[in-house]
CSV table of C-alpha atoms in Angstrom, one decimal:
chain,number,residue,atom,x,y,z
A,1,MET,CA,95.6,142.6,95.5
A,2,PRO,CA,92.5,140.7,94.3
A,3,ARG,CA,92.6,137.0,95.0
A,4,ARG,CA,91.1,134.2,92.9
A,5,ARG,CA,87.6,133.1,93.9
A,6,PRO,CA,87.8,129.6,95.4
A,7,SER,CA,86.3,126.7,93.4
A,8,SER,CA,84.7,123.8,95.4
A,9,THR,CA,85.6,121.3,92.7
A,10,ARG,CA,88.8,119.3,93.0
A,11,GLN,CA,90.7,119.6,89.7
A,12,TRP,CA,94.1,119.2,88.2
A,13,ARG,CA,95.8,122.7,88.3
A,14,LYS,CA,99.1,123.7,86.7
A,15,VAL,CA,101.5,125.4,89.1
A,16,ASP,CA,105.0,126.8,88.9
A,17,LEU,CA,106.3,127.6,92.4
A,18,HIS,CA,109.8,128.7,91.4
A,19,LEU,CA,109.9,131.9,89.4
A,20,HIS,CA,112.5,134.7,89.6
A,21,THR,CA,111.9,138.3,88.6
A,22,THR,CA,114.1,141.3,87.8
A,23,SER,CA,114.6,141.6,91.6
A,24,SER,CA,117.0,138.7,91.4
A,25,ASN,CA,120.4,140.1,90.4
A,26,ASP,CA,121.0,137.2,88.0
A,27,TYR,CA,117.7,137.6,86.1
A,28,GLN,CA,118.4,137.4,82.3
A,29,ASP,CA,115.6,139.6,80.9
A,30,PRO,CA,116.2,143.0,82.4
A,31,GLU,CA,113.3,144.6,80.4
A,32,ALA,CA,110.7,142.1,81.6
A,33,THR,CA,108.0,143.6,83.8
A,34,TYR,CA,105.9,141.9,86.5
A,35,LEU,CA,102.9,142.2,84.2
A,36,ASP,CA,104.9,140.4,81.5
A,37,ILE,CA,105.4,137.5,84.0
A,38,LEU,CA,101.7,137.3,84.8
A,39,ARG,CA,100.9,137.4,81.1
A,40,GLN,CA,103.2,134.5,80.4
A,41,ALA,CA,101.8,132.6,83.3
A,42,HIS,CA,98.3,133.1,82.0
A,43,ASN,CA,99.4,132.1,78.5
A,44,ARG,CA,100.8,128.9,79.9
A,45,GLN,CA,97.4,128.3,81.7
A,46,LEU,CA,99.1,128.3,85.2
A,47,ALA,CA,96.7,128.5,88.1
A,48,ILE,CA,99.3,129.3,90.8
A,49,ILE,CA,102.8,130.8,90.6
A,50,ALA,CA,105.2,132.0,93.2
A,51,PHE,CA,107.8,134.8,93.1
A,52,THR,CA,110.9,133.3,94.7
A,53,ASP,CA,113.8,135.8,94.2
A,54,HIS,CA,117.1,135.2,95.9
A,55,ASN,CA,117.0,136.0,99.6
A,56,THR,CA,114.4,138.8,99.0
A,57,VAL,CA,110.7,139.5,98.6
A,58,ALA,CA,111.4,142.7,96.7
A,59,GLY,CA,109.9,141.4,93.4
A,60,TYR,CA,106.5,140.5,95.0
A,61,ARG,CA,106.6,143.8,97.0
A,62,ALA,CA,107.1,145.8,93.8
A,63,LEU,CA,104.2,144.0,92.1
A,64,ARG,CA,101.9,144.8,95.0
A,65,GLN,CA,103.1,148.4,95.2
A,66,GLU,CA,102.5,149.0,91.5
A,67,VAL,CA,98.9,147.7,91.7
A,68,THR,CA,98.3,149.7,94.9
A,69,GLU,CA,99.6,152.9,93.3
A,70,LEU,CA,97.3,152.4,90.3
A,71,GLU,CA,94.3,151.8,92.5
A,72,LEU,CA,95.1,155.0,94.4
A,73,LEU,CA,95.2,157.0,91.2
A,74,GLU,CA,91.9,155.4,90.2
A,75,ARG,CA,90.3,156.5,93.5
A,76,LEU,CA,91.6,160.0,92.9
A,77,ASP,CA,90.3,159.9,89.3
A,78,ARG,CA,93.8,160.7,88.0
A,79,LEU,CA,94.4,157.5,86.0
A,80,LYS,CA,95.8,158.1,82.5
A,81,PRO,CA,94.4,155.9,79.7
A,82,ALA,CA,97.6,153.7,79.6
A,83,GLU,CA,97.5,153.3,83.4
A,84,LYS,CA,93.8,152.4,83.4
A,85,GLN,CA,94.5,149.8,80.8
A,86,ARG,CA,97.4,148.4,82.8
A,87,LEU,CA,95.3,148.2,86.0
A,88,GLN,CA,92.5,146.5,84.2
A,89,GLU,CA,94.9,143.9,82.8
A,90,TYR,CA,96.4,143.3,86.3
A,91,ARG,CA,92.9,142.7,87.7
A,92,LYS,CA,92.0,140.3,84.8
A,93,LEU,CA,95.3,138.3,85.2
A,94,GLN,CA,95.0,138.1,89.0
A,95,ARG,CA,91.6,136.6,88.6
A,96,SER,CA,93.1,133.7,86.6
A,97,VAL,CA,96.5,133.4,88.3
A,98,LEU,CA,97.2,133.2,92.0
A,99,VAL,CA,100.5,134.9,92.8
A,100,MET,CA,102.2,133.8,96.0
A,101,PRO,CA,105.0,135.7,97.8
A,102,GLY,CA,108.2,133.8,98.6
A,103,PHE,CA,111.9,133.6,98.4
A,104,GLU,CA,114.8,131.3,97.5
A,105,PHE,CA,117.0,131.2,100.6
A,106,THR,CA,120.6,130.4,100.5
A,107,ALA,CA,121.5,128.3,103.6
A,108,THR,CA,124.9,127.6,104.9
A,109,PHE,CA,127.1,125.5,102.5
A,110,GLY,CA,125.1,126.9,99.6
A,111,PHE,CA,121.9,124.8,99.8
A,112,HIS,CA,118.8,126.5,98.4
A,113,ILE,CA,115.4,126.5,100.1
A,114,LEU,CA,112.1,127.9,98.8
A,115,GLY,CA,109.8,129.6,101.3
A,116,LEU,CA,106.3,130.2,100.1
A,117,PHE,CA,103.6,132.2,101.9
A,118,SER,CA,99.9,133.1,101.6
A,119,PRO,CA,99.1,136.3,99.7
A,120,ASP,CA,97.5,137.5,103.0
A,121,THR,CA,100.9,137.4,104.7
A,122,PRO,CA,102.4,140.9,105.1
A,123,VAL,CA,105.6,141.4,103.1
A,124,ARG,CA,107.3,142.7,106.3
A,125,ALA,CA,106.5,139.4,108.1
A,126,ILE,CA,108.2,137.5,105.3
A,127,GLU,CA,111.2,139.8,105.4
A,128,HIS,CA,111.3,139.2,109.2
A,129,VAL,CA,111.8,135.5,108.4
A,130,LEU,CA,114.8,136.3,106.2
A,131,LEU,CA,116.2,138.5,109.0
A,132,ASN,CA,115.8,135.6,111.4
A,133,LEU,CA,117.8,133.5,108.9
A,134,ASN,CA,120.7,136.0,109.1
A,135,ILE,CA,120.1,137.8,105.8
A,136,PRO,CA,121.5,141.3,106.6
A,137,ALA,CA,118.9,144.1,106.6
A,138,ALA,CA,121.1,146.0,104.2
A,139,SER,CA,121.0,143.1,101.7
A,140,LEU,CA,117.2,142.4,101.8
A,141,ASP,CA,116.7,144.1,98.4
A,142,GLU,CA,119.8,142.9,96.6
A,143,GLY,CA,118.4,139.7,95.3
A,144,SER,CA,121.8,138.0,95.5
A,145,SER,CA,122.2,134.2,95.9
A,146,ASN,CA,125.4,134.9,97.9
A,147,ALA,CA,124.0,135.3,101.4
A,148,GLY,CA,127.2,135.1,103.4
A,149,ALA,CA,127.0,133.5,106.9
A,150,SER,CA,123.3,132.7,106.8
A,151,ALA,CA,121.4,130.0,108.8
A,152,ASP,CA,121.5,126.2,108.3
A,153,VAL,CA,119.0,124.2,106.4
A,154,LEU,CA,117.1,122.8,109.4
A,155,THR,CA,116.7,126.3,110.9
A,156,ALA,CA,115.4,127.5,107.5
A,157,TYR,CA,112.7,124.8,107.5
A,158,ARG,CA,111.7,125.6,111.0
A,159,GLU,CA,111.5,129.4,110.6
A,160,ILE,CA,109.5,129.1,107.4
A,161,ALA,CA,107.0,126.6,108.9
A,162,ALA,CA,106.7,128.6,112.1
A,163,ALA,CA,105.7,131.7,110.0
A,164,GLY,CA,102.9,129.7,108.4
A,165,GLY,CA,104.8,129.1,105.2
A,166,ILE,CA,105.6,126.1,102.9
A,167,ALA,CA,109.2,124.9,102.9
A,168,ILE,CA,110.5,123.2,99.8
A,169,ALA,CA,114.0,122.1,99.1
A,170,ALA,CA,114.9,123.7,95.8
A,171,HIS,CA,116.2,121.5,92.9
A,172,ALA,CA,117.0,119.0,95.7
A,173,ASN,CA,118.7,116.5,93.4
A,174,SER,CA,120.8,119.1,91.5
A,175,THR,CA,123.2,122.0,92.1
A,176,HIS,CA,122.7,123.4,95.6
A,177,GLY,CA,120.3,120.6,96.4
A,178,VAL,CA,119.9,119.1,99.9
A,179,ALA,CA,119.7,115.5,98.5
A,180,MET,CA,123.5,115.9,97.9
A,181,ARG,CA,123.5,113.9,94.7
A,182,GLY,CA,127.0,113.3,93.6
A,183,PHE,CA,128.4,113.8,97.0
A,184,ARG,CA,130.5,111.0,98.4
A,185,PHE,CA,129.6,112.0,101.9
A,186,GLY,CA,126.5,113.1,103.6
A,187,GLY,CA,125.3,110.3,105.8
A,188,GLN,CA,123.0,111.5,108.6
A,189,THR,CA,123.1,115.0,107.3
A,190,LYS,CA,121.5,114.0,104.0
A,191,VAL,CA,118.8,112.0,105.9
A,192,ALA,CA,118.1,115.0,108.2
A,193,TYR,CA,118.0,117.5,105.4
A,194,THR,CA,115.5,115.5,103.3
A,195,GLN,CA,113.4,114.1,106.1
A,196,ASP,CA,112.8,116.9,108.5
A,197,VAL,CA,109.2,117.3,109.8
A,198,ASN,CA,109.2,121.0,108.8
A,199,LEU,CA,110.1,120.3,105.1
A,200,HIS,CA,106.9,120.1,103.0
A,201,ALA,CA,108.3,118.9,99.6
A,202,LEU,CA,111.3,118.3,97.4
A,203,GLU,CA,111.6,120.1,94.2
A,204,VAL,CA,113.4,117.9,91.7
A,205,THR,CA,114.5,118.1,88.1
A,206,ASP,CA,113.8,114.5,87.1
A,207,LEU,CA,110.1,114.2,88.1
A,208,ASP,CA,109.1,112.8,84.7
A,209,SER,CA,111.9,110.2,84.7
A,210,ARG,CA,110.8,106.6,84.6
A,211,SER,CA,114.3,105.5,85.8
A,212,PRO,CA,114.4,103.4,89.0
A,213,ARG,CA,117.1,105.8,90.1
A,214,SER,CA,114.9,108.9,89.9
A,215,THR,CA,114.7,111.1,92.9
A,216,ALA,CA,111.0,110.6,93.5
A,217,ARG,CA,111.5,106.8,93.7
A,218,PHE,CA,114.5,107.2,96.0
A,219,PHE,CA,112.3,109.2,98.4
A,220,ASN,CA,109.1,107.1,98.1
A,221,GLY,CA,109.4,105.6,101.6
A,222,SER,CA,110.7,102.2,100.5
A,223,LYS,CA,114.2,102.7,102.0
A,224,PRO,CA,114.6,102.1,105.8
A,225,GLU,CA,117.1,105.0,106.2
A,226,TYR,CA,114.6,107.4,104.4
A,227,PRO,CA,111.3,106.2,105.9
A,228,ARG,CA,109.3,109.4,105.3
A,229,ARG,CA,107.9,109.5,101.8
A,230,MET,CA,108.3,112.9,100.4
A,231,HIS,CA,106.1,114.9,98.0
A,232,CYS,CA,108.2,115.6,94.9
A,233,ILE,CA,107.3,118.5,92.6
A,234,GLN,CA,109.0,120.3,89.8
A,235,GLY,CA,109.4,124.1,89.0
A,236,SER,CA,110.9,126.0,86.2
A,237,ASP,CA,113.4,128.0,88.3
A,238,ALA,CA,112.9,130.6,85.5
A,239,HIS,CA,115.4,133.4,85.4
A,240,ARG,CA,113.9,134.7,82.2
A,241,LEU,CA,110.5,135.2,80.6
A,242,LEU,CA,110.9,132.7,77.8
A,243,ARG,CA,113.2,129.7,77.2
A,244,ASP,CA,116.5,130.6,75.7
A,245,PRO,CA,116.5,129.4,72.1
A,246,GLU,CA,120.3,129.0,72.2
A,247,ASN,CA,120.3,127.1,75.5
A,248,LYS,CA,117.2,125.0,76.1
A,249,ARG,CA,118.3,124.3,79.7
A,250,LEU,CA,117.6,128.0,80.5
A,251,LEU,CA,113.8,127.8,81.1
A,252,GLY,CA,111.2,130.4,81.0
A,253,VAL,CA,107.9,130.8,82.9
A,254,GLY,CA,105.9,127.6,82.9
A,255,ASP,CA,108.5,125.5,81.0
A,256,ARG,CA,108.8,122.9,83.8
A,257,ILE,CA,105.6,122.6,85.9
A,258,THR,CA,103.6,120.4,88.2
A,259,GLU,CA,100.0,119.5,88.0
A,260,MET,CA,98.3,119.3,91.4
A,261,HIS,CA,94.9,117.9,92.3
A,262,LEU,CA,93.5,120.7,94.4
A,263,ASP,CA,90.2,121.5,96.0
A,264,GLU,CA,90.5,125.2,95.1
A,265,VAL,CA,93.1,127.6,93.9
A,266,SER,CA,94.5,128.9,97.2
A,267,PHE,CA,97.5,128.8,99.4
A,268,ALA,CA,95.6,126.8,102.0
A,269,ALA,CA,94.6,124.1,99.5
A,270,LEU,CA,98.2,123.8,98.3
A,271,LYS,CA,99.6,123.5,101.8
A,272,SER,CA,96.9,121.0,102.8
A,273,MET,CA,97.7,118.8,99.9
A,274,LEU,CA,101.5,118.9,100.6
A,275,LEU,CA,100.8,118.0,104.3
A,276,SER,CA,98.6,115.0,103.2
A,277,HIS,CA,99.8,111.4,102.7
A,278,ASP,CA,98.0,111.2,99.3
A,279,PHE,CA,100.9,111.1,96.8
A,280,SER,CA,98.7,110.6,93.8
A,281,ARG,CA,97.7,114.3,93.7
A,282,THR,CA,100.9,115.6,92.1
A,283,ARG,CA,102.3,114.7,88.7
A,284,PRO,CA,104.7,116.2,86.2
A,285,TYR,CA,102.8,118.2,83.5
A,286,GLN,CA,103.6,116.6,80.1
A,287,GLY,CA,101.7,118.8,77.7
A,288,ALA,CA,99.7,117.0,75.1
A,289,GLN,CA,101.4,113.7,76.0
A,290,LYS,CA,99.5,111.0,77.8
A,291,GLN,CA,99.5,111.8,81.5
A,292,LEU,CA,101.1,109.6,84.1
A,293,ASP,CA,99.2,106.4,84.9
A,294,TYR,CA,99.9,105.8,88.6
A,295,VAL,CA,98.8,102.2,88.6
A,296,GLN,CA,101.0,101.3,85.6
A,297,ALA,CA,103.9,103.3,87.1
A,298,ALA,CA,103.5,101.3,90.4
A,299,ARG,CA,103.5,98.0,88.5
A,300,GLU,CA,106.7,99.0,86.7
A,301,GLU,CA,108.3,99.7,90.1
A,302,GLY,CA,107.0,96.4,91.6
A,303,GLU,CA,106.5,95.3,95.2
A,304,THR,CA,108.2,97.5,97.8
A,305,ILE,CA,107.7,98.0,101.5
A,306,VAL,CA,105.2,100.8,100.7
A,307,GLN,CA,103.2,99.1,98.0
A,308,SER,CA,101.8,95.6,97.3
A,309,PHE,CA,99.6,94.0,94.7
A,310,HIS,CA,96.8,91.4,95.0
A,311,GLN,CA,94.6,90.0,92.3
A,312,LYS,CA,91.8,88.9,94.6
A,313,LEU,CA,90.0,89.8,97.8
A,314,THR,CA,88.4,86.5,98.7
A,315,LYS,CA,88.7,84.4,101.8
A,316,ARG,CA,89.1,81.2,99.7
A,317,GLY,CA,92.7,80.8,98.9
A,318,GLY,CA,93.9,83.1,101.7
A,319,HIS,CA,93.7,86.2,99.5
A,320,LEU,CA,91.8,88.3,102.1
A,321,PHE,CA,94.3,87.3,104.8
A,322,ALA,CA,97.2,88.4,102.6
A,323,VAL,CA,95.6,91.8,102.0
A,324,ILE,CA,94.9,92.3,105.7
A,325,ALA,CA,98.5,91.3,106.6
A,326,ASP,CA,99.9,93.9,104.2
A,327,VAL,CA,97.5,96.6,105.6
A,328,CYS,CA,98.6,95.8,109.1
A,329,ALA,CA,102.3,95.8,108.2
A,330,MET,CA,102.0,99.2,106.5
A,331,ALA,CA,100.0,100.6,109.3
A,332,ASN,CA,102.7,99.7,111.7
A,333,THR,CA,105.5,101.2,109.7
A,334,ASN,CA,105.3,104.1,107.2
A,335,GLY,CA,102.0,103.5,105.5
A,336,GLY,CA,101.7,102.6,101.8
A,337,VAL,CA,99.3,101.6,99.0
A,338,VAL,CA,97.6,98.2,98.5
A,339,PHE,CA,96.5,97.6,94.9
A,340,ILE,CA,93.7,95.1,94.6
A,341,GLY,CA,92.6,93.6,91.2
A,342,THR,CA,95.9,93.9,89.5
A,343,PRO,CA,99.1,91.9,89.7
A,344,SER,CA,102.5,93.4,89.9
A,345,ASP,CA,103.6,91.3,87.0
A,346,GLN,CA,102.8,93.4,83.9
A,347,LYS,CA,102.4,90.3,81.7
A,348,LYS,CA,99.3,89.2,83.6
């Protein structure tokens, strides 16, 4: 499959890393084609999408197989007009939208984990990851969220990372989420499931919330028991092509997306960003609304162990010493951000 030509300019790109296809057995648009999904992604101006069917890579494999078969017919000069038009449209869409292979794995106790991989990764290699996670070979094409006695969450993180993939906890704050919101128990299990070194990001459903109880603020590194700050993103978890007009909670392609500040449109750039400690490079896409102002959002949150505010950077008055003290403190703990030139008090 053709891949997008890299751009050397860092830009905000729209991504939806949680899309299902007809290869998930709970997909709600049985007539939707893979080409339809790419069309909708293009219409929503998405730069990167991922096919993440339940415990299978069958959807992505079918997409690649269809394109490969059309290209073979082209080489044999046996393309019919409709097939030629379809191949041309595939090529056009794949130049504007990067499609990544992946899956939504059901771990023990029902927790859901996204595994995303480079388009250069052979489908068989990704299926081998699922086999290592105890998905039966006979079930690899079922697309069912019921996986039986599969592997645990930490093993899933480790296997995905070892295969070169990106591990993301799906809808972490919601149903089947590793943040275990609403659970009256969890303790060290919750800490381990959300802080593991092989976990790259948390997918959350409240990324655009300004509430102090939002998931992103909970995992911003300010809590001693959760010292690792986590990248938080959002995805549509689309099980249909378009949003259900009767139930607005049933989202379609691109209905809940993240903007990421990426050097280029590639798997490598995406993974590099999620491995970085720069947490200002992701934001919820809010359409025509005013985009998130990180400084203002930080001021609303106020002083924490991972962010401080200083109006001046002068020796007189001890301002420089105070800044250096904060830098040293953060360097010796979990890092953080020092804002200079603005007070935390929004009235000043």
